[in-house]
Structure formats: structure tokens, C-alpha cells
Amino acid sequence: MIQLYGHEMSGNSYKARLFLELLNLEYEWIKVDLMKGEHKSPEYLALNPFGQVPLLVDGDTKLADAQAILVYLARQYGGENWLPLDALSLAQVVRWLSTTAGEVRQGPENARLYHLFGAT
């Protein structure tokens, strides 16, 4: 069974979890408590040396980074409906993945850090 390691307050974890749901895939959600530093524990670092969430484990495959996880899931389980093969369509998908990793992510992330954690 697919395992997804993440934290409920992580936007990147949310993206991966949402896509698993959209693909109707069964998976096990494994919470990584970022507030307790579990992402920096030796056990977690053995799975993901970057110490970040999300992390997807699918059999022998281990993938970190939300965008990489989305591409993997789309190609492995979603086919061309989610990740087209023609050059222009694929480039457009990659462009939107880049946008979600940058411009779209920054606003909610900053608001969450300010309101929930008092960061300035």
C-alpha cells in the first residue's frame, strides 16, 4: 500500500494527499509531527535525507517533493488524463506545477506562519 508521510498544516502534504484522493488510490497517511522535530529524526532522515514533508513510499519507490510526487502519481496511476505526453501540454502542466511551488504557495504559507506561529 502507498504510504504518504506528511503534516496536516503542510500545503505540500495537502497537494499530495488531495491528488491521491482524486485518483481514488488507497494509501496510509503517516503524520510527521513537525512541531516535535520528527522530520529531523534519524528514522525519518533515513527515509528522506532532506528532512521535509511530504514523502511518498510506493513499494520500493521513495519520493520527496510535492511536485515530483504529483508527476509520479499522474504518470503511474492517472495516465494521460493527468499528465499528457505531447510537448506543449506537458510544458503547460510543468508551468502550473512551478507556479504552485512558488507564487501560489507563498501567500498561504506566509499567512499560516503569521497567524498560527506568530512569525513576522
PDB file of C-alpha atoms in Angstrom:
ATOM      1  CA  MET A   1       0.000   0.000   0.000  1.00  0.00           C
ATOM      2  CA  ILE A   2       1.120   3.537  -0.744  1.00  0.00           C
ATOM      3  CA  GLN A   3       2.268   5.499   2.290  1.00  0.00           C
ATOM      4  CA  LEU A   4       2.229   9.269   2.471  1.00  0.00           C
ATOM      5  CA  TYR A   5       4.247  10.928   5.204  1.00  0.00           C
ATOM      6  CA  GLY A   6       3.198  14.473   5.920  1.00  0.00           C
ATOM      7  CA  HIS A   7       1.759  17.055   8.253  1.00  0.00           C
ATOM      8  CA  GLU A   8      -1.804  18.370   8.085  1.00  0.00           C
ATOM      9  CA  MET A   9      -0.606  22.006   8.136  1.00  0.00           C
ATOM     10  CA  SER A  10       1.727  21.475   5.175  1.00  0.00           C
ATOM     11  CA  GLY A  11       0.350  22.777   1.920  1.00  0.00           C
ATOM     12  CA  ASN A  12       2.649  20.451   0.006  1.00  0.00           C
ATOM     13  CA  SER A  13       1.415  17.462   2.004  1.00  0.00           C
ATOM     14  CA  TYR A  14      -2.129  18.583   1.233  1.00  0.00           C
ATOM     15  CA  LYS A  15      -1.446  18.646  -2.517  1.00  0.00           C
ATOM     16  CA  ALA A  16      -0.138  15.082  -2.491  1.00  0.00           C
ATOM     17  CA  ARG A  17      -2.973  13.855  -0.280  1.00  0.00           C
ATOM     18  CA  LEU A  18      -5.594  15.569  -2.431  1.00  0.00           C
ATOM     19  CA  PHE A  19      -4.219  14.016  -5.604  1.00  0.00           C
ATOM     20  CA  LEU A  20      -4.232  10.539  -4.042  1.00  0.00           C
ATOM     21  CA  GLU A  21      -7.918  11.124  -3.246  1.00  0.00           C
ATOM     22  CA  LEU A  22      -8.670  12.401  -6.758  1.00  0.00           C
ATOM     23  CA  LEU A  23      -7.092   9.265  -8.193  1.00  0.00           C
ATOM     24  CA  ASN A  24      -9.148   7.126  -5.772  1.00  0.00           C
ATOM     25  CA  LEU A  25      -6.000   5.417  -4.536  1.00  0.00           C
ATOM     26  CA  GLU A  26      -5.838   3.701  -1.188  1.00  0.00           C
ATOM     27  CA  TYR A  27      -2.987   4.956   0.953  1.00  0.00           C
ATOM     28  CA  GLU A  28      -1.806   5.123   4.514  1.00  0.00           C
ATOM     29  CA  TRP A  29      -1.393   8.612   5.985  1.00  0.00           C
ATOM     30  CA  ILE A  30       1.567   8.811   8.353  1.00  0.00           C
ATOM     31  CA  LYS A  31       1.729  12.030  10.335  1.00  0.00           C
ATOM     32  CA  VAL A  32       5.165  13.534  10.767  1.00  0.00           C
ATOM     33  CA  ASP A  33       4.956  15.926  13.712  1.00  0.00           C
ATOM     34  CA  LEU A  34       6.956  18.902  12.522  1.00  0.00           C
ATOM     35  CA  MET A  35       6.468  20.734  15.813  1.00  0.00           C
ATOM     36  CA  LYS A  36       8.237  17.904  17.638  1.00  0.00           C
ATOM     37  CA  GLY A  37      11.004  17.741  15.029  1.00  0.00           C
ATOM     38  CA  GLU A  38      10.100  14.264  13.796  1.00  0.00           C
ATOM     39  CA  HIS A  39      11.168  15.274  10.282  1.00  0.00           C
ATOM     40  CA  LYS A  40      14.737  15.617  11.583  1.00  0.00           C
ATOM     41  CA  SER A  41      14.786  12.307  13.480  1.00  0.00           C
ATOM     42  CA  PRO A  42      17.332   9.688  12.364  1.00  0.00           C
ATOM     43  CA  GLU A  43      14.485   7.345  11.403  1.00  0.00           C
ATOM     44  CA  TYR A  44      12.829   9.885   9.127  1.00  0.00           C
ATOM     45  CA  LEU A  45      16.109  11.149   7.685  1.00  0.00           C
ATOM     46  CA  ALA A  46      16.874   7.542   6.698  1.00  0.00           C
ATOM     47  CA  LEU A  47      13.744   7.700   4.509  1.00  0.00           C
ATOM     48  CA  ASN A  48      14.162  11.304   3.351  1.00  0.00           C
ATOM     49  CA  PRO A  49      17.615  12.854   3.821  1.00  0.00           C
ATOM     50  CA  PHE A  50      16.188  16.329   3.129  1.00  0.00           C
ATOM     51  CA  GLY A  51      14.021  16.045   6.249  1.00  0.00           C
ATOM     52  CA  GLN A  52      10.946  17.528   4.588  1.00  0.00           C
ATOM     53  CA  VAL A  53       7.349  16.559   4.013  1.00  0.00           C
ATOM     54  CA  PRO A  54       5.695  15.142   2.041  1.00  0.00           C
ATOM     55  CA  LEU A  55       7.320  11.803   1.341  1.00  0.00           C
ATOM     56  CA  LEU A  56       5.619   9.134  -0.738  1.00  0.00           C
ATOM     57  CA  VAL A  57       6.534   5.464  -0.431  1.00  0.00           C
ATOM     58  CA  ASP A  58       5.094   3.155  -3.088  1.00  0.00           C
ATOM     59  CA  GLY A  59       6.693  -0.263  -2.800  1.00  0.00           C
ATOM     60  CA  ASP A  60      10.419   0.243  -3.361  1.00  0.00           C
ATOM     61  CA  THR A  61       9.874   3.789  -4.650  1.00  0.00           C
ATOM     62  CA  LYS A  62      10.534   6.680  -2.250  1.00  0.00           C
ATOM     63  CA  LEU A  63       9.828  10.196  -3.476  1.00  0.00           C
ATOM     64  CA  ALA A  64      10.109  13.510  -1.711  1.00  0.00           C
ATOM     65  CA  ASP A  65       8.914  16.890  -3.026  1.00  0.00           C
ATOM     66  CA  ALA A  66       5.252  17.515  -3.723  1.00  0.00           C
ATOM     67  CA  GLN A  67       5.715  18.322  -7.404  1.00  0.00           C
ATOM     68  CA  ALA A  68       7.741  15.134  -8.003  1.00  0.00           C
ATOM     69  CA  ILE A  69       5.093  13.137  -6.150  1.00  0.00           C
ATOM     70  CA  LEU A  70       2.312  14.644  -8.278  1.00  0.00           C
ATOM     71  CA  VAL A  71       4.156  13.820 -11.501  1.00  0.00           C
ATOM     72  CA  TYR A  72       4.859  10.272 -10.331  1.00  0.00           C
ATOM     73  CA  LEU A  73       1.256   9.642  -9.302  1.00  0.00           C
ATOM     74  CA  ALA A  74      -0.084  11.156 -12.507  1.00  0.00           C
ATOM     75  CA  ARG A  75       2.106   9.018 -14.730  1.00  0.00           C
ATOM     76  CA  GLN A  76       1.956   5.845 -12.625  1.00  0.00           C
ATOM     77  CA  TYR A  77      -1.783   5.851 -11.888  1.00  0.00           C
ATOM     78  CA  GLY A  78      -3.501   8.614 -13.840  1.00  0.00           C
ATOM     79  CA  GLY A  79      -2.265   8.225 -17.382  1.00  0.00           C
ATOM     80  CA  GLU A  80      -2.511  10.957 -19.949  1.00  0.00           C
ATOM     81  CA  ASN A  81      -5.674  12.352 -18.379  1.00  0.00           C
ATOM     82  CA  TRP A  82      -3.484  13.911 -15.696  1.00  0.00           C
ATOM     83  CA  LEU A  83      -0.081  14.161 -17.359  1.00  0.00           C
ATOM     84  CA  PRO A  84      -0.154  14.456 -21.148  1.00  0.00           C
ATOM     85  CA  LEU A  85       2.769  13.330 -23.271  1.00  0.00           C
ATOM     86  CA  ASP A  86       2.702  15.915 -26.053  1.00  0.00           C
ATOM     87  CA  ALA A  87       5.329  18.624 -25.609  1.00  0.00           C
ATOM     88  CA  LEU A  88       3.111  21.708 -25.270  1.00  0.00           C
ATOM     89  CA  SER A  89       0.561  20.150 -22.914  1.00  0.00           C
ATOM     90  CA  LEU A  90       3.294  18.670 -20.739  1.00  0.00           C
ATOM     91  CA  ALA A  91       5.083  22.027 -20.623  1.00  0.00           C
ATOM     92  CA  GLN A  92       1.841  23.701 -19.513  1.00  0.00           C
ATOM     93  CA  VAL A  93       1.422  21.191 -16.668  1.00  0.00           C
ATOM     94  CA  VAL A  94       5.029  21.756 -15.565  1.00  0.00           C
ATOM     95  CA  ARG A  95       4.451  25.520 -15.665  1.00  0.00           C
ATOM     96  CA  TRP A  96       1.468  25.205 -13.311  1.00  0.00           C
ATOM     97  CA  LEU A  97       3.412  22.884 -11.002  1.00  0.00           C
ATOM     98  CA  SER A  98       6.126  25.528 -10.868  1.00  0.00           C
ATOM     99  CA  THR A  99       3.557  28.230 -10.121  1.00  0.00           C
ATOM    100  CA  THR A 100       2.070  26.230  -7.250  1.00  0.00           C
ATOM    101  CA  ALA A 101       5.547  25.702  -5.805  1.00  0.00           C
ATOM    102  CA  GLY A 102       6.274  29.423  -5.930  1.00  0.00           C
ATOM    103  CA  GLU A 103       3.770  32.206  -6.341  1.00  0.00           C
ATOM    104  CA  VAL A 104       0.634  30.362  -5.207  1.00  0.00           C
ATOM    105  CA  ARG A 105       2.339  28.748  -2.201  1.00  0.00           C
ATOM    106  CA  GLN A 106       3.933  31.883  -0.760  1.00  0.00           C
ATOM    107  CA  GLY A 107       0.765  33.751   0.256  1.00  0.00           C
ATOM    108  CA  PRO A 108      -0.964  30.988   2.221  1.00  0.00           C
ATOM    109  CA  GLU A 109       2.344  29.861   3.698  1.00  0.00           C
ATOM    110  CA  ASN A 110       3.168  33.351   4.981  1.00  0.00           C
ATOM    111  CA  ALA A 111      -0.345  33.836   6.371  1.00  0.00           C
ATOM    112  CA  ARG A 112      -0.225  30.479   8.139  1.00  0.00           C
ATOM    113  CA  LEU A 113       3.193  31.232   9.639  1.00  0.00           C
ATOM    114  CA  TYR A 114       1.993  34.630  10.885  1.00  0.00           C
ATOM    115  CA  HIS A 115      -1.407  33.617  12.269  1.00  0.00           C
ATOM    116  CA  LEU A 116      -0.587  30.190  13.657  1.00  0.00           C
ATOM    117  CA  PHE A 117       3.013  30.554  14.732  1.00  0.00           C
ATOM    118  CA  GLY A 118       3.445  34.292  15.285  1.00  0.00           C
ATOM    119  CA  ALA A 119       6.260  34.578  12.745  1.00  0.00           C
ATOM    120  CA  THR A 120       6.880  38.078  11.450  1.00  0.00           C
TER     121      THR A 120
END
